[in-house]
Coordinates of N, CA, C and O in Angstrom, one line a residue:
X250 N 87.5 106.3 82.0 CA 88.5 107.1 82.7 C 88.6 106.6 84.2 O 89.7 106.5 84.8
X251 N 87.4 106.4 84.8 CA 87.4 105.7 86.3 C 88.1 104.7 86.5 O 88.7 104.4 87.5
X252 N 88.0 104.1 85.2 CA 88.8 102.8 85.6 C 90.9 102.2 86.1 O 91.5 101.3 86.4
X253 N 91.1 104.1 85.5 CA 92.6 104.2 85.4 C 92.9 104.8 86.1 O 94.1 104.9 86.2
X254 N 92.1 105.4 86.7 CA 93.0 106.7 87.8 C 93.3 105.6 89.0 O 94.4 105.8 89.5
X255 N 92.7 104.7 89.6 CA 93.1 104.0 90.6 C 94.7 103.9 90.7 O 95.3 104.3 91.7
X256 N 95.2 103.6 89.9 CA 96.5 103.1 89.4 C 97.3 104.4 89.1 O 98.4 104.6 89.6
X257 N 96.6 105.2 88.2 CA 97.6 106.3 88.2 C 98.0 107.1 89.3 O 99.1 107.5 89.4
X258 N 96.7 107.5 90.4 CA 97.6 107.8 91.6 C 98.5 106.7 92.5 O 99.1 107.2 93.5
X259 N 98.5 105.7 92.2 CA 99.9 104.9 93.2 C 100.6 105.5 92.3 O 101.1 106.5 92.7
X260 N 100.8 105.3 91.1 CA 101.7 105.8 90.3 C 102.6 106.7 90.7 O 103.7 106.5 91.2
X261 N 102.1 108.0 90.4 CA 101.9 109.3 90.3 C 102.5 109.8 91.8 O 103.6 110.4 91.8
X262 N 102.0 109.7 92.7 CA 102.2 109.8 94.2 C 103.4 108.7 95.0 O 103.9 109.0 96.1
X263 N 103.4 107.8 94.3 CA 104.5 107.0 94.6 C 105.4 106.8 95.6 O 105.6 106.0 96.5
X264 N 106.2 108.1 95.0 CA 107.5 108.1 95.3 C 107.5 109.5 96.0 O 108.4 110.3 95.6
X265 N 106.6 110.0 97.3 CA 106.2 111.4 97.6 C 106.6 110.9 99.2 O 106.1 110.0 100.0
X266 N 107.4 111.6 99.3 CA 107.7 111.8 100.9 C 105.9 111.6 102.1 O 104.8 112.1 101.8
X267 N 106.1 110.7 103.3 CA 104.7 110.5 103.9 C 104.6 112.0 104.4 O 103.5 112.3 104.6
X268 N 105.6 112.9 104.5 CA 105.4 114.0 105.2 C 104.5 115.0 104.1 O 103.7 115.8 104.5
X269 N 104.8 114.8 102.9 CA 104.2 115.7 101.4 C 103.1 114.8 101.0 O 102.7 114.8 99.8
X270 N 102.6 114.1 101.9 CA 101.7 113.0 101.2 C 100.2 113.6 100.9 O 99.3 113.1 100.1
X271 N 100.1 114.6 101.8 CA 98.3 115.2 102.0 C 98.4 116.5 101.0 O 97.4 117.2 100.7
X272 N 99.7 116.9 100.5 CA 99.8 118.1 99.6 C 100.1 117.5 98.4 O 100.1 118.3 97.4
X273 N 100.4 116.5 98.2 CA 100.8 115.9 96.9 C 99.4 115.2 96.5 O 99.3 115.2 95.2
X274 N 98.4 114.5 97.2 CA 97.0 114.4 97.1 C 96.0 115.6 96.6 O 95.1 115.5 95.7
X275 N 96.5 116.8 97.3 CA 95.3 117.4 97.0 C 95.9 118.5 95.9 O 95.3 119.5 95.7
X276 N 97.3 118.1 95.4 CA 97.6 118.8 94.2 C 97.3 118.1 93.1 O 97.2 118.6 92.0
X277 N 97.0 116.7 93.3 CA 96.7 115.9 92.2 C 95.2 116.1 91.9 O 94.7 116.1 90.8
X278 N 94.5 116.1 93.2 CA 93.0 116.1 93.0 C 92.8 117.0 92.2 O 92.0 116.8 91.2
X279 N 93.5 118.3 92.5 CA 93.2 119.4 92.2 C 93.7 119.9 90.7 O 93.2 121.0 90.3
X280 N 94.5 119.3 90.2 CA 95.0 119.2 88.9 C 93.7 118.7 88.2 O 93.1 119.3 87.3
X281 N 93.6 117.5 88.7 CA 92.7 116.1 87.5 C 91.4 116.6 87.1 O 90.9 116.4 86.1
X282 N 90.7 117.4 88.4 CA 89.7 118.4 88.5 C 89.7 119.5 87.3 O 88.9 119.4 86.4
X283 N 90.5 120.5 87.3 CA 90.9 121.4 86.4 C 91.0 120.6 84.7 O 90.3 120.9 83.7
X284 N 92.0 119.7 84.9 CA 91.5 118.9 83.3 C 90.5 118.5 83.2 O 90.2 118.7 82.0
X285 N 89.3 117.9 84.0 CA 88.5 117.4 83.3 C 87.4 118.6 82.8 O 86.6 118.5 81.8
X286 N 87.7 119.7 83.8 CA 86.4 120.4 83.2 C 87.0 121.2 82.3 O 86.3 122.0 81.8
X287 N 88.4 121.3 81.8 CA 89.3 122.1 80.5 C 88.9 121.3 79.3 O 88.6 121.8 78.2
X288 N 88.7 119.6 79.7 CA 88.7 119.2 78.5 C 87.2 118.9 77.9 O 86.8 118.8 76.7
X289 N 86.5 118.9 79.3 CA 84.6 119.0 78.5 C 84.3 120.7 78.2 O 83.4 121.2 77.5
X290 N 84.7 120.9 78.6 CA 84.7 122.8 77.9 C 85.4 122.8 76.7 O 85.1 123.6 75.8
X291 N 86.6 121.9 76.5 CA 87.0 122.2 74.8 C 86.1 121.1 73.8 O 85.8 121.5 72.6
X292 N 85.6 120.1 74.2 CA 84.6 119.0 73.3 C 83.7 119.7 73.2 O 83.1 119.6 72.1
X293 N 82.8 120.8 74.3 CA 81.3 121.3 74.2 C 81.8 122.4 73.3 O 81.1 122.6 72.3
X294 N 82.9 123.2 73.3 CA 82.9 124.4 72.3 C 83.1 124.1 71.1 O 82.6 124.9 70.3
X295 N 84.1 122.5 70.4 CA 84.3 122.0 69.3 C 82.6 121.4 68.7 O 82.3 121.3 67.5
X296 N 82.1 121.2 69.7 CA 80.7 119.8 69.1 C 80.2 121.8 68.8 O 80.3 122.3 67.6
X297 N 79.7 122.8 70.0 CA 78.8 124.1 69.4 C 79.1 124.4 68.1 O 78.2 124.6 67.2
X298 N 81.0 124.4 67.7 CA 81.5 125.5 66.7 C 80.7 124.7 65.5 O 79.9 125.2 64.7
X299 N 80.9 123.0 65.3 CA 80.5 122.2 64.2 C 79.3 122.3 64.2 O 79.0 122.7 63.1
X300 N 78.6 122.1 64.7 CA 76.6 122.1 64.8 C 76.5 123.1 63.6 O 75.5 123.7 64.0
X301 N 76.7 123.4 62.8 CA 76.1 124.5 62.3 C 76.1 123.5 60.6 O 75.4 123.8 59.6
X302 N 77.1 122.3 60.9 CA 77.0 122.1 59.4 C 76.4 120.5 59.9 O 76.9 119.5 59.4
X303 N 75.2 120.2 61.1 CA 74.5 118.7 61.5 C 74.9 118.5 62.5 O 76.1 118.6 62.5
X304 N 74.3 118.1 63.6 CA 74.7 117.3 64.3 C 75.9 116.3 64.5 O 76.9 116.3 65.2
X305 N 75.2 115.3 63.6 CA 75.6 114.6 62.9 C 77.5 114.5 63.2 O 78.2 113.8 63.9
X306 N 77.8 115.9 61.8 CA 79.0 116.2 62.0 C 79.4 116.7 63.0 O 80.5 116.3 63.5
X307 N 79.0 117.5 63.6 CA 79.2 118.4 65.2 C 79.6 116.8 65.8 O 80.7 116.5 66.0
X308 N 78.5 115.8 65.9 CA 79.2 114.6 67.1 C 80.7 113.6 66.0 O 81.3 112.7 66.6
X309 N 81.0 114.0 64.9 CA 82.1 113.2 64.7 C 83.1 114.4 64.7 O 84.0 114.0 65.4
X310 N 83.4 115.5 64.3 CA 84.2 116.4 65.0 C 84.4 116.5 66.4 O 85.2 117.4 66.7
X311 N 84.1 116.0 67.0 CA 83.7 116.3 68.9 C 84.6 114.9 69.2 O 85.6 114.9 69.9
X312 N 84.1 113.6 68.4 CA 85.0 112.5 68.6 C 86.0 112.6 68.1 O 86.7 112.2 69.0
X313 N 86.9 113.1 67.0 CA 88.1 113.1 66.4 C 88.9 113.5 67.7 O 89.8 112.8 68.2
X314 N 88.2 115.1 68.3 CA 89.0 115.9 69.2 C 88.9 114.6 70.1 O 90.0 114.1 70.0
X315 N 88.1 113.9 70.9 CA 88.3 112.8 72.2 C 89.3 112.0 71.3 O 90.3 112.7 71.6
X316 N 89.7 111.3 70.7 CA 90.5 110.1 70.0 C 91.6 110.8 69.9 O 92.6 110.2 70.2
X317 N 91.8 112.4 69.3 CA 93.0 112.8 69.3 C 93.5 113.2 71.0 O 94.6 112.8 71.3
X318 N 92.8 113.8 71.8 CA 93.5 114.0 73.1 C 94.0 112.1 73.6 O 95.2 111.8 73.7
X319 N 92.9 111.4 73.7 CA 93.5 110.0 74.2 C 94.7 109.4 73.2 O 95.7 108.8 73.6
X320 N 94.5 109.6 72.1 CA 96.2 109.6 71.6 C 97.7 110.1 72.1 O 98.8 109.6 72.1
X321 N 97.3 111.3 72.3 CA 97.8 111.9 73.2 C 98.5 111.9 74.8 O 99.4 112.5 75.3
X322 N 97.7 111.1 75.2 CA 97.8 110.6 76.7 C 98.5 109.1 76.5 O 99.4 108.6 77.2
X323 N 97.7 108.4 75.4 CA 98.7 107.5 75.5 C 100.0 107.5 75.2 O 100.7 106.7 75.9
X324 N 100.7 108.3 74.4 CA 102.3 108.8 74.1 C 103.0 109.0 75.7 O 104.0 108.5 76.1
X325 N 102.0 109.9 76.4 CA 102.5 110.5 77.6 C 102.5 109.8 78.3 O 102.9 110.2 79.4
X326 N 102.1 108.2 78.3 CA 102.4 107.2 79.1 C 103.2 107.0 79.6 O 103.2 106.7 80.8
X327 N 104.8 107.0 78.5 CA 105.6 106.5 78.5 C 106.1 107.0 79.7 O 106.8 106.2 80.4
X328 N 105.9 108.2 80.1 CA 106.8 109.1 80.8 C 106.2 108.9 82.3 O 106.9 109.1 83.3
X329 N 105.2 108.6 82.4 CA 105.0 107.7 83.6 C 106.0 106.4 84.3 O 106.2 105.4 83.8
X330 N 106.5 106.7 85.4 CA 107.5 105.5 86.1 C 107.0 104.3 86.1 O 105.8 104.2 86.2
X331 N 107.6 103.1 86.0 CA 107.2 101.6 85.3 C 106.4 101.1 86.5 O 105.7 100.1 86.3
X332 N 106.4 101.5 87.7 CA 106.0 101.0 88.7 C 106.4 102.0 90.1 O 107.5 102.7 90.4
X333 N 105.0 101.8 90.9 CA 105.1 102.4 92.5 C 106.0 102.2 93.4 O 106.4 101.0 93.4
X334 N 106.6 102.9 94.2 CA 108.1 102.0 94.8 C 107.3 101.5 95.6 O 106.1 101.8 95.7
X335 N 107.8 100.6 96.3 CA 107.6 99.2 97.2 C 107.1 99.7 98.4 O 107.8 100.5 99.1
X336 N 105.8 99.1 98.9 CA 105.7 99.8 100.2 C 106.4 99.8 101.5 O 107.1 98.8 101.3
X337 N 106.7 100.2 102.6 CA 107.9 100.3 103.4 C 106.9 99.9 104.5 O 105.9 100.6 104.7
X338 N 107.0 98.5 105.2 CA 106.7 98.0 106.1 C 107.0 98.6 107.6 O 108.2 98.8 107.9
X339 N 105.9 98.8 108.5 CA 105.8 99.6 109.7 C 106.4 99.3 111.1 O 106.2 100.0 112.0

């Protein structure tokens, strides 16, 4: 995941006015924050609910749910802009 957010905020923030640039930062921060601990709170409640029939299966139900959300993200790629606009020389 570290390895993609670099890129997703040029992305993402892009095309944000410099005046909306410190609210458009810390709405993103503050978004990406909120999913990550939405989405280890839905793997820790899916891996608890399965535990009951092994571990085992508790950690391959826990993975399905990870492989299906990243499936997921990958579809929503598309809807990401192909590229950051161009930086505006000072």
């Amino acid at each position: 995941m570290g390895t993609c957010f670099g890129t997703v905020y040029d992305v993402t923030v892009g095309d944000i006015e410099p005046a909306e640039a410190g609210s458009a930062g810390g709405s993103l921060n503050a978004v990406q924050q909120l999913a990550n601990a939405m989405g280890a709170a839905a793997v820790t409640t899916v891996y608890f609910a399965a535990v009951g029939a092994g571990a085992a299966h508790a950690l391959l139900v826990s993975l399905g749910v990870v492989g299906a959300a990243v499936a997921l993200c990958l579809c929503l790629v598309r809807l990401l802009p192909r590229a950051a606009p161009a930086e505006q020389g000072h």
